[in-house]
XYZ file of C-alpha atoms in Angstrom:
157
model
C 4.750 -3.586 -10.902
C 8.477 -2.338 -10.317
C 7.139 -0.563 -6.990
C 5.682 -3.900 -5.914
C 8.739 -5.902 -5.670
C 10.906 -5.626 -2.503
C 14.398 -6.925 -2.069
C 14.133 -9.307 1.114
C 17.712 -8.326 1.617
C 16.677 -4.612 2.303
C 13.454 -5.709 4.685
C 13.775 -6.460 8.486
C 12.300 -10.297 9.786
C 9.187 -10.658 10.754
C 7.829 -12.950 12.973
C 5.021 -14.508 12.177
C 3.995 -15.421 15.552
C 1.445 -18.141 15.511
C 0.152 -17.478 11.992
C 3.727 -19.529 10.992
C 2.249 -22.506 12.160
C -0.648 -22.624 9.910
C -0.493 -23.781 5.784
C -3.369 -21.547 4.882
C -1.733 -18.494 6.000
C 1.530 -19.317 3.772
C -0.397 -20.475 1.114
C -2.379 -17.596 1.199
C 0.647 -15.055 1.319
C 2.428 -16.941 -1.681
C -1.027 -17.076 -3.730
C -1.703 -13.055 -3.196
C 1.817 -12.487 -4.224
C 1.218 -14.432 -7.185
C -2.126 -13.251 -8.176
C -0.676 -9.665 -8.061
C 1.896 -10.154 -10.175
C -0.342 -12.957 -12.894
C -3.011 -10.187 -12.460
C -0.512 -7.260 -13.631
C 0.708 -9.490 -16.437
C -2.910 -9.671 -17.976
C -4.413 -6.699 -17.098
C -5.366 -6.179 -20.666
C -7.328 -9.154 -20.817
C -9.632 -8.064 -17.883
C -9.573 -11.514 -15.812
C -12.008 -12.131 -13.073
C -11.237 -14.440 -10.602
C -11.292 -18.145 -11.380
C -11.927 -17.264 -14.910
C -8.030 -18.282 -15.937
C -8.332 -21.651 -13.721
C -11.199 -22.829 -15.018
C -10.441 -22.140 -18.460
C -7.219 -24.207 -17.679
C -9.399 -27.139 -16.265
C -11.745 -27.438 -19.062
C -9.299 -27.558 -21.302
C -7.275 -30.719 -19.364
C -10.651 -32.460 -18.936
C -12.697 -31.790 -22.085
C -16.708 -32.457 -21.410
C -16.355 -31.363 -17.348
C -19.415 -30.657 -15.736
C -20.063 -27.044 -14.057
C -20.247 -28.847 -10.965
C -17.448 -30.640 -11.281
C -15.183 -27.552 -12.272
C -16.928 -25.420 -9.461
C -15.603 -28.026 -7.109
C -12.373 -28.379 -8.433
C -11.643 -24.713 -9.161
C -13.044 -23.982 -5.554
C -16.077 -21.643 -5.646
C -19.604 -22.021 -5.326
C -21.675 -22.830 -8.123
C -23.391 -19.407 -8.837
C -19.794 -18.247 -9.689
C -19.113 -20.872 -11.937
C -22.108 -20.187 -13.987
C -20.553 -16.364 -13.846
C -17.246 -17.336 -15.344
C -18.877 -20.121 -17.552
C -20.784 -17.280 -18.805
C -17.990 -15.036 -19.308
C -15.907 -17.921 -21.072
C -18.425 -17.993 -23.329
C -18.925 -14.091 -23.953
C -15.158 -14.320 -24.940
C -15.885 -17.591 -27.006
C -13.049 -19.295 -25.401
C -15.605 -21.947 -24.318
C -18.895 -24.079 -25.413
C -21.652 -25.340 -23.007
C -22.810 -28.012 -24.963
C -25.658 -30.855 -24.022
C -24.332 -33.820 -22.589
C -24.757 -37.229 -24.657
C -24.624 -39.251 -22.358
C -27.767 -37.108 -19.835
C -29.498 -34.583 -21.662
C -30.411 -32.672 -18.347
C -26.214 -31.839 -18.181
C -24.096 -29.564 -20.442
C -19.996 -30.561 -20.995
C -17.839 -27.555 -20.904
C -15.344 -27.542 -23.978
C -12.759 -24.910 -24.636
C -12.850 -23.591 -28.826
C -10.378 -22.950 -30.639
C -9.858 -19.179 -29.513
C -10.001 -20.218 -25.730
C -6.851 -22.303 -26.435
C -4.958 -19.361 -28.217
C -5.831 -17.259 -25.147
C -4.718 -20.276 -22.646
C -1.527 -20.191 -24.127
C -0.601 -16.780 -23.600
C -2.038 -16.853 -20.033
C 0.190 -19.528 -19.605
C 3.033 -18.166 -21.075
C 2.617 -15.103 -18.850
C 1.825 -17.694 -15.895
C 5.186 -19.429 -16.322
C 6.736 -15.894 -16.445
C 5.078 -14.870 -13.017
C 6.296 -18.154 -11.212
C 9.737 -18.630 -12.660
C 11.512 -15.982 -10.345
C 9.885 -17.530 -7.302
C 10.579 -20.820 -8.131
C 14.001 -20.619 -9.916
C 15.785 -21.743 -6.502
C 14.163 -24.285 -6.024
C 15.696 -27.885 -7.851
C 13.377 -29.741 -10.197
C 13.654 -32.855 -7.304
C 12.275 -29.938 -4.776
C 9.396 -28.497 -7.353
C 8.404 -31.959 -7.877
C 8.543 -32.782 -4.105
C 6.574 -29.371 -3.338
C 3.776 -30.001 -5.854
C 3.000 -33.854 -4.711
C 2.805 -32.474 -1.072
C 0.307 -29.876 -2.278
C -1.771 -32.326 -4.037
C -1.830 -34.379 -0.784
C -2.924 -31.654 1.438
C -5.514 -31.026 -1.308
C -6.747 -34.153 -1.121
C -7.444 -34.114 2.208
C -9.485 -31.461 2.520
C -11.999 -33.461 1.616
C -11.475 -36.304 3.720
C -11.193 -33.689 6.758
């Protein structure tokens, strides 16, 4: 991971040309970065994509729907049931029958899912605290509430 990092000092500007003006293309830049590094951090634990999130959101919002979580994590349902499945394999999570419409299942995270959530976030919080050490709490704050806005409205779009 040593040979990955690159002083921004030593490195020439780039121009973005019109790619600048577009918040996927950032986004997307600062989320590969990330994923690299989060990815190199658990490479032991053999992550697929998605499988870290949505262990993450199950946990915050015991009894979520695979639909639900697809949506929210952002892939398409025959993935979720992937990762679901693979949650499962690891027991770090339960399908279980819903109570309230037998025709669902609630996605709950066991005990063993939480012991691995927090090391992944451990190692998360490690990955981001470089990039976001300049930043001022006032700033992180501000950042995040603009992200969940943009979020928002891509489904209003």
């Amino acid at each position: 991971m040593a040979n990955d990092k690159i002083d921004a000092a030593d490195q020439p500007e780039i121009d973005l040309g019109r790619l600048g003006d577009f918040i996927g293309f950032r986004l997307r830049r600062i989320q590969n970065h990330l994923s690299r590094n989060f990815s190199a951090r658990n490479a032991e634990w053999n992550l697929r994509s998605g499988l870290f999130s949505s262990l993450a959101i199950i946990s915050a919002n015991p009894g979520i729907s695979q639909n639900l979580l697809s949506r929210e994590v952002g892939l398409d349902k025959s993935a979720t049931v992937q990762i679901v499945d693979d949650l499962e394999g690891r027991g770090w999570a339960e399908r279980r029958r819903s109570t309230n419409d037998r025709r669902y299942y609630e996605l709950v995270v066991t005990p063993k899912g939480r012991d691995a959530l927090d090391q992944l976030f451990a190692n998360l919080e490690e990955t981001e605290r470089d990039v976001m050490a300049h930043l001022s709490d006032a700033e992180r704050v501000l950042l995040l509430g603009l992200l969940d806005q943009v979020y928002q409205r891509c489904f209003k779009a």
